[in-house]
Amino acid sequence: MNDTPETQATTTVFEQIGGEAAVEAVVAIFYGKVTDDPALAGYFEGIDMDRLKTHQARFVGQALGASRPYSGRSMRKAHADLAITSPDFDRVVGHLAASLTEAGVDAETIGVIAGALAPLKDEIVTA
């Protein structure tokens, strides 16, 4: 596909990074990092990780412009009982950026993704 100004204007970030397969790959890398992080691993004890990965991929996909809808709980409801701290949220964001970089996403696109997800901090941090 030629990247003319017209196609760039109509291409979503979701499409730019490679669509559903790319988002699923990033989510897999991401959860490997957060579950290996001793400061974050406790948040995932007893969690069905396959189910969580599916929900996360759909959520991130929708946030980036995918047409498949996200039908899970709101971020506030999904994280309400987890007592997530601001430093832990920031650690998760760092792991996401590292996962995107590892998957070959360029820095500018990572910035766009971070900008789309950053407003969720107020809904996720509860401690």
C-alpha positions as a Markdown table, in Angstrom:
| # | Residue | x | y | z |
|---|---|---|---|---|
| 1 | Met | 0.0 | 0.0 | 0.0 |
| 2 | Asn | 1.3 | 3.4 | -0.9 |
| 3 | Asp | 1.4 | 5.9 | 2.0 |
| 4 | Thr | -0.1 | 8.9 | 0.3 |
| 5 | Pro | -1.4 | 11.7 | 2.5 |
| 6 | Glu | -4.9 | 10.5 | 1.8 |
| 7 | Thr | -4.2 | 6.9 | 3.0 |
| 8 | Gln | -2.3 | 8.2 | 6.0 |
| 9 | Ala | -5.3 | 10.3 | 7.1 |
| 10 | Thr | -7.7 | 7.4 | 6.9 |
| 11 | Thr | -5.3 | 4.7 | 8.4 |
| 12 | Thr | -5.9 | 4.1 | 12.1 |
| 13 | Val | -3.0 | 3.5 | 14.6 |
| 14 | Phe | -4.5 | 0.0 | 14.9 |
| 15 | Glu | -3.9 | -0.5 | 11.2 |
| 16 | Gln | -0.5 | 1.2 | 11.2 |
| 17 | Ile | 0.9 | -1.2 | 13.8 |
| 18 | Gly | -0.4 | -4.3 | 12.0 |
| 19 | Gly | -3.9 | -4.8 | 13.2 |
| 20 | Glu | -5.2 | -7.6 | 15.5 |
| 21 | Ala | -2.2 | -9.9 | 15.2 |
| 22 | Ala | 0.2 | -7.1 | 16.1 |
| 23 | Val | -1.9 | -6.0 | 19.1 |
| 24 | Glu | -2.2 | -9.6 | 20.3 |
| 25 | Ala | 1.6 | -10.0 | 20.0 |
| 26 | Val | 2.2 | -6.8 | 22.0 |
| 27 | Val | -0.2 | -7.9 | 24.7 |
| 28 | Ala | 1.6 | -11.3 | 25.0 |
| 29 | Ile | 4.9 | -9.5 | 25.4 |
| 30 | Phe | 3.4 | -7.0 | 27.8 |
| 31 | Tyr | 1.9 | -9.6 | 30.1 |
| 32 | Gly | 5.2 | -11.5 | 30.1 |
| 33 | Lys | 6.9 | -8.4 | 31.4 |
| 34 | Val | 4.3 | -7.4 | 34.0 |
| 35 | Thr | 3.9 | -10.9 | 35.5 |
| 36 | Asp | 7.7 | -11.3 | 35.7 |
| 37 | Asp | 7.9 | -7.9 | 37.6 |
| 38 | Pro | 8.0 | -8.7 | 41.3 |
| 39 | Ala | 6.3 | -5.4 | 42.1 |
| 40 | Leu | 3.4 | -6.2 | 39.8 |
| 41 | Ala | 3.0 | -10.0 | 39.8 |
| 42 | Gly | 0.7 | -10.0 | 42.8 |
| 43 | Tyr | -2.0 | -8.2 | 40.9 |
| 44 | Phe | -2.2 | -11.2 | 38.6 |
| 45 | Glu | -2.4 | -14.0 | 41.1 |
| 46 | Gly | -5.4 | -16.2 | 40.4 |
| 47 | Ile | -6.3 | -14.4 | 37.2 |
| 48 | Asp | -7.3 | -16.3 | 34.1 |
| 49 | Met | -4.5 | -14.8 | 31.9 |
| 50 | Asp | -5.9 | -16.1 | 28.6 |
| 51 | Arg | -9.1 | -14.3 | 29.3 |
| 52 | Leu | -7.3 | -11.2 | 30.4 |
| 53 | Lys | -5.1 | -11.1 | 27.3 |
| 54 | Thr | -8.2 | -11.4 | 25.1 |
| 55 | His | -10.0 | -8.5 | 26.9 |
| 56 | Gln | -6.8 | -6.4 | 26.8 |
| 57 | Ala | -6.2 | -7.0 | 23.1 |
| 58 | Arg | -9.8 | -5.9 | 22.3 |
| 59 | Phe | -9.6 | -2.9 | 24.6 |
| 60 | Val | -6.3 | -1.7 | 23.2 |
| 61 | Gly | -7.4 | -2.4 | 19.7 |
| 62 | Gln | -10.5 | -0.3 | 20.1 |
| 63 | Ala | -8.5 | 2.5 | 21.7 |
| 64 | Leu | -6.3 | 2.5 | 18.6 |
| 65 | Gly | -9.1 | 2.5 | 16.1 |
| 66 | Ala | -10.1 | -1.2 | 15.6 |
| 67 | Ser | -13.7 | -1.8 | 14.4 |
| 68 | Arg | -14.2 | -4.7 | 16.8 |
| 69 | Pro | -16.0 | -3.4 | 19.9 |
| 70 | Tyr | -14.7 | -3.8 | 23.4 |
| 71 | Ser | -17.5 | -5.2 | 25.6 |
| 72 | Gly | -15.7 | -5.6 | 28.9 |
| 73 | Arg | -16.2 | -3.7 | 32.1 |
| 74 | Ser | -15.1 | -0.1 | 32.4 |
| 75 | Met | -11.5 | 0.5 | 33.5 |
| 76 | Arg | -12.8 | 1.8 | 36.8 |
| 77 | Lys | -14.9 | -1.3 | 37.5 |
| 78 | Ala | -12.2 | -3.7 | 36.3 |
| 79 | His | -9.6 | -2.3 | 38.6 |
| 80 | Ala | -11.7 | -1.0 | 41.6 |
| 81 | Asp | -10.7 | -3.8 | 44.0 |
| 82 | Leu | -7.0 | -4.0 | 43.1 |
| 83 | Ala | -5.7 | -1.0 | 45.1 |
| 84 | Ile | -3.4 | 0.0 | 42.3 |
| 85 | Thr | -0.9 | 2.6 | 43.2 |
| 86 | Ser | 0.4 | 5.4 | 41.0 |
| 87 | Pro | 4.0 | 4.0 | 40.9 |
| 88 | Asp | 2.6 | 0.6 | 39.9 |
| 89 | Phe | 0.5 | 2.2 | 37.1 |
| 90 | Asp | 3.7 | 4.0 | 35.9 |
| 91 | Arg | 5.6 | 0.6 | 36.0 |
| 92 | Val | 2.8 | -0.9 | 33.8 |
| 93 | Val | 3.1 | 2.0 | 31.3 |
| 94 | Gly | 6.8 | 1.5 | 31.1 |
| 95 | His | 6.3 | -2.2 | 30.4 |
| 96 | Leu | 3.8 | -1.4 | 27.7 |
| 97 | Ala | 6.2 | 1.1 | 26.0 |
| 98 | Ala | 9.0 | -1.5 | 26.2 |
| 99 | Ser | 6.6 | -4.2 | 24.7 |
| 100 | Leu | 5.7 | -1.9 | 21.9 |
| 101 | Thr | 9.3 | -1.1 | 21.2 |
| 102 | Glu | 10.2 | -4.8 | 21.3 |
| 103 | Ala | 7.4 | -5.5 | 18.8 |
| 104 | Gly | 8.9 | -2.9 | 16.4 |
| 105 | Val | 6.5 | 0.0 | 16.9 |
| 106 | Asp | 8.2 | 3.4 | 16.3 |
| 107 | Ala | 8.6 | 6.0 | 19.0 |
| 108 | Glu | 6.1 | 8.4 | 17.5 |
| 109 | Thr | 3.3 | 5.8 | 17.4 |
| 110 | Ile | 4.2 | 4.7 | 20.9 |
| 111 | Gly | 3.6 | 8.4 | 21.9 |
| 112 | Val | 0.2 | 8.4 | 20.2 |
| 113 | Ile | -0.7 | 5.1 | 22.0 |
| 114 | Ala | 0.5 | 6.5 | 25.4 |
| 115 | Gly | -1.6 | 9.6 | 24.8 |
| 116 | Ala | -4.7 | 7.5 | 24.1 |
| 117 | Leu | -4.2 | 5.4 | 27.3 |
| 118 | Ala | -2.8 | 8.0 | 29.7 |
| 119 | Pro | -6.2 | 9.5 | 30.7 |
| 120 | Leu | -7.1 | 6.1 | 32.1 |
| 121 | Lys | -4.8 | 6.6 | 35.1 |
| 122 | Asp | -7.5 | 8.3 | 37.1 |
| 123 | Glu | -9.8 | 5.4 | 36.5 |
| 124 | Ile | -7.3 | 2.7 | 37.4 |
| 125 | Val | -5.3 | 4.1 | 40.3 |
| 126 | Thr | -7.3 | 3.5 | 43.5 |
| 127 | Ala | -4.6 | 3.5 | 46.2 |
